[in-house]
mmCIF file of C-alpha atoms in Angstrom:
data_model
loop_
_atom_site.group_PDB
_atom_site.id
_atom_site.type_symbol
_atom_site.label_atom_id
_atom_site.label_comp_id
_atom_site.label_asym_id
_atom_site.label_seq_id
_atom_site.Cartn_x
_atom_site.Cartn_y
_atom_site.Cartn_z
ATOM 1 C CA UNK A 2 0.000 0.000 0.000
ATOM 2 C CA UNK A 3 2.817 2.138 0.942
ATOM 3 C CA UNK A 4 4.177 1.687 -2.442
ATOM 4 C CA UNK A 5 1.357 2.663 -4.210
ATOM 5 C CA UNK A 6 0.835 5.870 -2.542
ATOM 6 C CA UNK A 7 4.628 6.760 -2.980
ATOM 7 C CA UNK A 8 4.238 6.038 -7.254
ATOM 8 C CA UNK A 9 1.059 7.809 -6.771
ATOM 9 C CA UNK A 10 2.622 10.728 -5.462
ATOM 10 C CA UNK A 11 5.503 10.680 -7.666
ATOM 11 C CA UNK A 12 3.430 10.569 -10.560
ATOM 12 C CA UNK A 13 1.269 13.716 -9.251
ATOM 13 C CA UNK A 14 3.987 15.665 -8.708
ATOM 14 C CA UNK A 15 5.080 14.998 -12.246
ATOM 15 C CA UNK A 16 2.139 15.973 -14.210
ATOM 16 C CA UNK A 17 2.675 19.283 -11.653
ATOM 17 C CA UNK A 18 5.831 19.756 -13.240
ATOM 18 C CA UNK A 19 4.285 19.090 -16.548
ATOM 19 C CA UNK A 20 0.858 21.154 -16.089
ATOM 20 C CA UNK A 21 3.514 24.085 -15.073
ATOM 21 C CA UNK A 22 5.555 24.227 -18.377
ATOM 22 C CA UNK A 23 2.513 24.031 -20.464
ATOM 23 C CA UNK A 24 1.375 26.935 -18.661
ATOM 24 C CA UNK A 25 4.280 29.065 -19.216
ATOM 25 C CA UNK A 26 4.769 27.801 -22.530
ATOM 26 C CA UNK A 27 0.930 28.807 -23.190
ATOM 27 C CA UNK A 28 1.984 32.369 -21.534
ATOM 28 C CA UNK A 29 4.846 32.794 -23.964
ATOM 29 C CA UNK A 30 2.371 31.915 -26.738
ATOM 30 C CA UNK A 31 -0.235 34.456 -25.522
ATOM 31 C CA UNK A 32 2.770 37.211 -25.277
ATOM 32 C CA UNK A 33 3.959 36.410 -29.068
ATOM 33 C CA UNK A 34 0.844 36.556 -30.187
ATOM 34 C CA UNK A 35 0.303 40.113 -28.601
ATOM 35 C CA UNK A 36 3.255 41.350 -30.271
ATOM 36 C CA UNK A 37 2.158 39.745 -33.549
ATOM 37 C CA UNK A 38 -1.063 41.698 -33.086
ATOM 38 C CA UNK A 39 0.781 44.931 -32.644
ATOM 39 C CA UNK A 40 2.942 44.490 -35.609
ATOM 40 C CA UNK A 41 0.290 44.959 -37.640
ATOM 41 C CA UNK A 42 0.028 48.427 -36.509
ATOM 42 C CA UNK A 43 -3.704 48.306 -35.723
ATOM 43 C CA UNK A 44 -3.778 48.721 -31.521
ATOM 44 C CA UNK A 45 -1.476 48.853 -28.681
ATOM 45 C CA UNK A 46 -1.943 46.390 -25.640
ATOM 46 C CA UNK A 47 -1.460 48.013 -22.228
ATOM 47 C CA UNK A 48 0.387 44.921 -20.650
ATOM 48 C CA UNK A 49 0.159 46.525 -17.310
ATOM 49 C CA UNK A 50 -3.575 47.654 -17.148
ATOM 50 C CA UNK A 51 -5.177 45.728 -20.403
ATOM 51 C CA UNK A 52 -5.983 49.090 -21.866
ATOM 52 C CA UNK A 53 -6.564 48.510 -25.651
ATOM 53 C CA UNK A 54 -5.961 51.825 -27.577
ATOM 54 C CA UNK A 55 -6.578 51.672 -31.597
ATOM 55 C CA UNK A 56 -3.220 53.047 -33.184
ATOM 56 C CA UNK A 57 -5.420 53.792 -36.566
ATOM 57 C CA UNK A 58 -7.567 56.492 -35.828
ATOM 58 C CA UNK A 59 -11.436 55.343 -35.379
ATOM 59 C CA UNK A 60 -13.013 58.801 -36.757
ATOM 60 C CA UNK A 61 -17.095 59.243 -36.329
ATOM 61 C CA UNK A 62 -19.580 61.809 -38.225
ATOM 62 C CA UNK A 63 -21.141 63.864 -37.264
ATOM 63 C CA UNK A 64 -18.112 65.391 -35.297
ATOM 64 C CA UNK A 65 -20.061 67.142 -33.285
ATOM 65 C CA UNK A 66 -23.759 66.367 -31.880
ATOM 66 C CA UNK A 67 -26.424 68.483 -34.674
ATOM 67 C CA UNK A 68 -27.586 71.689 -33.720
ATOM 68 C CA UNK A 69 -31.372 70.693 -33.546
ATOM 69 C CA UNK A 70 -32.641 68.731 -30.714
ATOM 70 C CA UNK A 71 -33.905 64.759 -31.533
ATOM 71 C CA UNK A 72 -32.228 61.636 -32.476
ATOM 72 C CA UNK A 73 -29.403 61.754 -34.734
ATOM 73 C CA UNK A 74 -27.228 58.980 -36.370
ATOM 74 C CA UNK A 75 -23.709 58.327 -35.517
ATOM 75 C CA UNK A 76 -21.519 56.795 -38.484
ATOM 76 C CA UNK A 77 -17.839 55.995 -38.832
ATOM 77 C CA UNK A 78 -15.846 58.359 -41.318
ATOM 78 C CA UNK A 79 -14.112 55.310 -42.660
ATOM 79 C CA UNK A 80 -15.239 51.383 -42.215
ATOM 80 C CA UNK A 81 -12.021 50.319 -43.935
ATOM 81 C CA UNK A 82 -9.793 51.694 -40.932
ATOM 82 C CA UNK A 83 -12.177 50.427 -38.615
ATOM 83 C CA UNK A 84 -12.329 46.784 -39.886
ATOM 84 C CA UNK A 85 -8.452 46.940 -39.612
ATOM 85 C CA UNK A 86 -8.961 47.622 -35.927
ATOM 86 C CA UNK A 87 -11.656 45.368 -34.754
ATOM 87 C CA UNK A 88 -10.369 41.976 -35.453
ATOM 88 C CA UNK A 89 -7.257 42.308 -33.822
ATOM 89 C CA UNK A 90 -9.289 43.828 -30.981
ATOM 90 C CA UNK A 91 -11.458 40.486 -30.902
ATOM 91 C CA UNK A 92 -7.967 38.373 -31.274
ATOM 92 C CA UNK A 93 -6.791 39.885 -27.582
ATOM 93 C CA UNK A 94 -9.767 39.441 -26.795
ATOM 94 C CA UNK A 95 -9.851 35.486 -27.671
ATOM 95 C CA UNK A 96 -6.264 35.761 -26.089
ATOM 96 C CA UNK A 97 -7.285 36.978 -22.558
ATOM 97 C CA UNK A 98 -10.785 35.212 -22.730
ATOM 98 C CA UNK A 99 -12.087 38.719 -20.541
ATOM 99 C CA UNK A 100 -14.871 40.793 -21.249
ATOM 100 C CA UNK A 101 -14.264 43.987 -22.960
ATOM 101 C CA UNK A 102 -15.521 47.630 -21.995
ATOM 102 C CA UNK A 103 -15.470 50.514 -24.932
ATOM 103 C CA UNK A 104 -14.886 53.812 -23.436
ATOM 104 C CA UNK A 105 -15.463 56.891 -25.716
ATOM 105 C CA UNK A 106 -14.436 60.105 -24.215
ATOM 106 C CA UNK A 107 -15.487 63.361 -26.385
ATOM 107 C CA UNK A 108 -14.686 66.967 -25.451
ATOM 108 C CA UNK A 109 -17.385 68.911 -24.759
ATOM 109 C CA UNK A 110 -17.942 71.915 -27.450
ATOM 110 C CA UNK A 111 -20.677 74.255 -28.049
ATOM 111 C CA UNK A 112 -24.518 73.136 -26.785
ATOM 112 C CA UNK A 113 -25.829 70.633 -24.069
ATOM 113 C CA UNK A 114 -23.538 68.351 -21.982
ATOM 114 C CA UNK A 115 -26.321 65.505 -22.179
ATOM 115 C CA UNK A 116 -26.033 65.529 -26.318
ATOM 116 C CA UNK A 117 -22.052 65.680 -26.208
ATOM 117 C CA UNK A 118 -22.856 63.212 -23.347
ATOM 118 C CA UNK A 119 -25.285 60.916 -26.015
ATOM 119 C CA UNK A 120 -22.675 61.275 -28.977
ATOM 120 C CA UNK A 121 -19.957 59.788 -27.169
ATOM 121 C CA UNK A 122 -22.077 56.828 -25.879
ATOM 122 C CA UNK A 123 -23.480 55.965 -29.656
ATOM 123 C CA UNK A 124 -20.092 56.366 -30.625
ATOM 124 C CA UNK A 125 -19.135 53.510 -28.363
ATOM 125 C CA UNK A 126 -21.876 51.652 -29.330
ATOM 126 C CA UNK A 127 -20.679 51.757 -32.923
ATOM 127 C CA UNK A 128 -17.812 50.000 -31.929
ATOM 128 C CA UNK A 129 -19.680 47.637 -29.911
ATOM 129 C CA UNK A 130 -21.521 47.015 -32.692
ATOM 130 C CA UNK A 131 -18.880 46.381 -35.042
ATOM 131 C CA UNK A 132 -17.337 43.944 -32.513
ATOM 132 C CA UNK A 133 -20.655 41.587 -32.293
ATOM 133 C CA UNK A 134 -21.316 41.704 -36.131
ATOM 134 C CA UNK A 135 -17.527 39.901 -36.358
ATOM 135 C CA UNK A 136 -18.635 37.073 -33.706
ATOM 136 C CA UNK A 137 -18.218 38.466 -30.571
ATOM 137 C CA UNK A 138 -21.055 37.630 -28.050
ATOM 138 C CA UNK A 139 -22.665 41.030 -26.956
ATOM 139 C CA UNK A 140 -22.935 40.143 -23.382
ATOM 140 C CA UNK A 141 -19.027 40.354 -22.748
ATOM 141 C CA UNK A 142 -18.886 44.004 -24.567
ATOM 142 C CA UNK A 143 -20.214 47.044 -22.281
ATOM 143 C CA UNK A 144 -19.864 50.575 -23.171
ATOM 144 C CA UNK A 145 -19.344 53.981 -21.259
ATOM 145 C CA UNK A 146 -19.819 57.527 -22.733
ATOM 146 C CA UNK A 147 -18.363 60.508 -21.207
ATOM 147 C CA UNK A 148 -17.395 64.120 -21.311
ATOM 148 C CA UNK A 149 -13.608 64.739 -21.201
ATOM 149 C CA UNK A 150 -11.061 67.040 -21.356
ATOM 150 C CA UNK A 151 -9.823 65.492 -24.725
ATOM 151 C CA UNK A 152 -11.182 63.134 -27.058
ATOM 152 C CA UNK A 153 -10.221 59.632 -27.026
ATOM 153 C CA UNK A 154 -11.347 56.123 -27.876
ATOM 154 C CA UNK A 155 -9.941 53.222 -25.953
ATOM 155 C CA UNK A 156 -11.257 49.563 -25.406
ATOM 156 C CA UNK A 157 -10.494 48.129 -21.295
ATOM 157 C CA UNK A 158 -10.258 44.354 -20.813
ATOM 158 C CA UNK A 159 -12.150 43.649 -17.650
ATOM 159 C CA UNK A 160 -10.413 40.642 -15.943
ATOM 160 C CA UNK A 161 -9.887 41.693 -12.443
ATOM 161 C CA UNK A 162 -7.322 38.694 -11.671
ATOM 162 C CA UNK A 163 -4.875 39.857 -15.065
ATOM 163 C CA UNK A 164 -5.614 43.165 -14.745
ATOM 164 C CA UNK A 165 -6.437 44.550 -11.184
ATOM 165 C CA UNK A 166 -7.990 48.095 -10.588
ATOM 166 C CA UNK A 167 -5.875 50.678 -9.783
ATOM 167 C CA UNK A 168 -5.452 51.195 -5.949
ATOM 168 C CA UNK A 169 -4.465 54.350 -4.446
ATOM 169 C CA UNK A 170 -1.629 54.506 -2.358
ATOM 170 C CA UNK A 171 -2.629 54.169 1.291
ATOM 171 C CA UNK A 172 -0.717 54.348 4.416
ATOM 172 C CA UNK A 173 0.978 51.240 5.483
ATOM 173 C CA UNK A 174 -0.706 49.426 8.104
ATOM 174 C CA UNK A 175 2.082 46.410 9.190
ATOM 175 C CA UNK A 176 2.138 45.948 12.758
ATOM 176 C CA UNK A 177 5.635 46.894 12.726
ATOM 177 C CA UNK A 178 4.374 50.305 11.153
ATOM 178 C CA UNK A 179 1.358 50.007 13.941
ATOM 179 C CA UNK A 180 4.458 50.109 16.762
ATOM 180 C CA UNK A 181 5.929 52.846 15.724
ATOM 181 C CA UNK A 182 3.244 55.519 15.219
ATOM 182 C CA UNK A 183 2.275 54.651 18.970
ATOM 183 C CA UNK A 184 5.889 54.595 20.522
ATOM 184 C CA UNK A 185 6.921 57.952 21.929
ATOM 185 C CA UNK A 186 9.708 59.673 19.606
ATOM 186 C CA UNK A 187 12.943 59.658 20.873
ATOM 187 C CA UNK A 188 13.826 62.764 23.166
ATOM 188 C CA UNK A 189 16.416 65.046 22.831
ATOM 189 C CA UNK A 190 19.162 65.552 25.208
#
């Protein structure tokens, strides 16, 4: 019985050695393929974040929201550019298997915040749109509109264990830290 249970545990510690270097060889695969993607000169991966920005520029009419108040139709300038752009936006996607948030960010110019507000969120949605008429399933695509200093268009992976939220630095709170905000500082002679 003993025996057994020592091959046993032999043989799971091997196929832990070999589950390890398929991992890391999957890894390097993932990280060749990002740098394939980026070759092409379509979009630049944020390794750090998973910020996807789209080097070619994604360029919408009407530039700015119309004059007159009512629905209006947002349209990309050119849909050659843009279906450049979105399949190597769904290949990181297929890479990182992580749901994807479009953020469109326009700079607010003359008239109402909540049409600048309404262009930049059908703008998004453009995209979005683009991205489930190549395959991708809708549900793992979300959108945000807003009002910013500048314009920009940038696609966020949203896998919190790859890419974790940006914390703010906080005061450390180690006991050792602990001790020494509550010891007396040293008096002078």
């Amino acid at each position: 019985m003993k025996e057994h249970l020592q091959k046993a545990t032999g043989g799971l510690k091997e196929l832990k050695v070999q589950l390890e270097n398929a991992q890391m060889v999957s890894l390097m695969n993932s990280m060749k393929r990002l740098r394939d993607i980026e070759a092409r000169g379509n979009v630049k991966v944020d390794r750090q974040n998973g910020r996807i920005v789209p080097v070619r520029p994604l360029d919408f009419f009407p530039e700015a929201p119309p004059k007159e108040k009512g629905p209006f139709e947002v349209q990309f300038k050119d849909a050659a550019e843009v279906q450049k752009v979105v399949p190597d936006l769904l290949e990181v996607m297929s890479i990182f298997d992580a749901p994807l948030q479009i953020n469109c960010v326009v700079k607010q110019g003359r008239g109402d915040a909540n049409t600048w507000q309404q262009l930049a969120e059908r703008r998004a949605e453009m995209v979005k749109e683009s991205l489930v008429t190549s395959g991708r399933a809708q549900e793992s695509i979300s959108i945000s509109g807003t009002i910013g200093p500048t314009s920009d268009i940038f696609a966020q992976l949203l896998d919190t264990e790859i890419f974790p939220p940006k914390t703010s630095p906080s005061k450390s709170t180690s006991k050792t830290d602990q001790a020494r905000s509550k010891s007396p500082s040293p008096k002078k002679k």
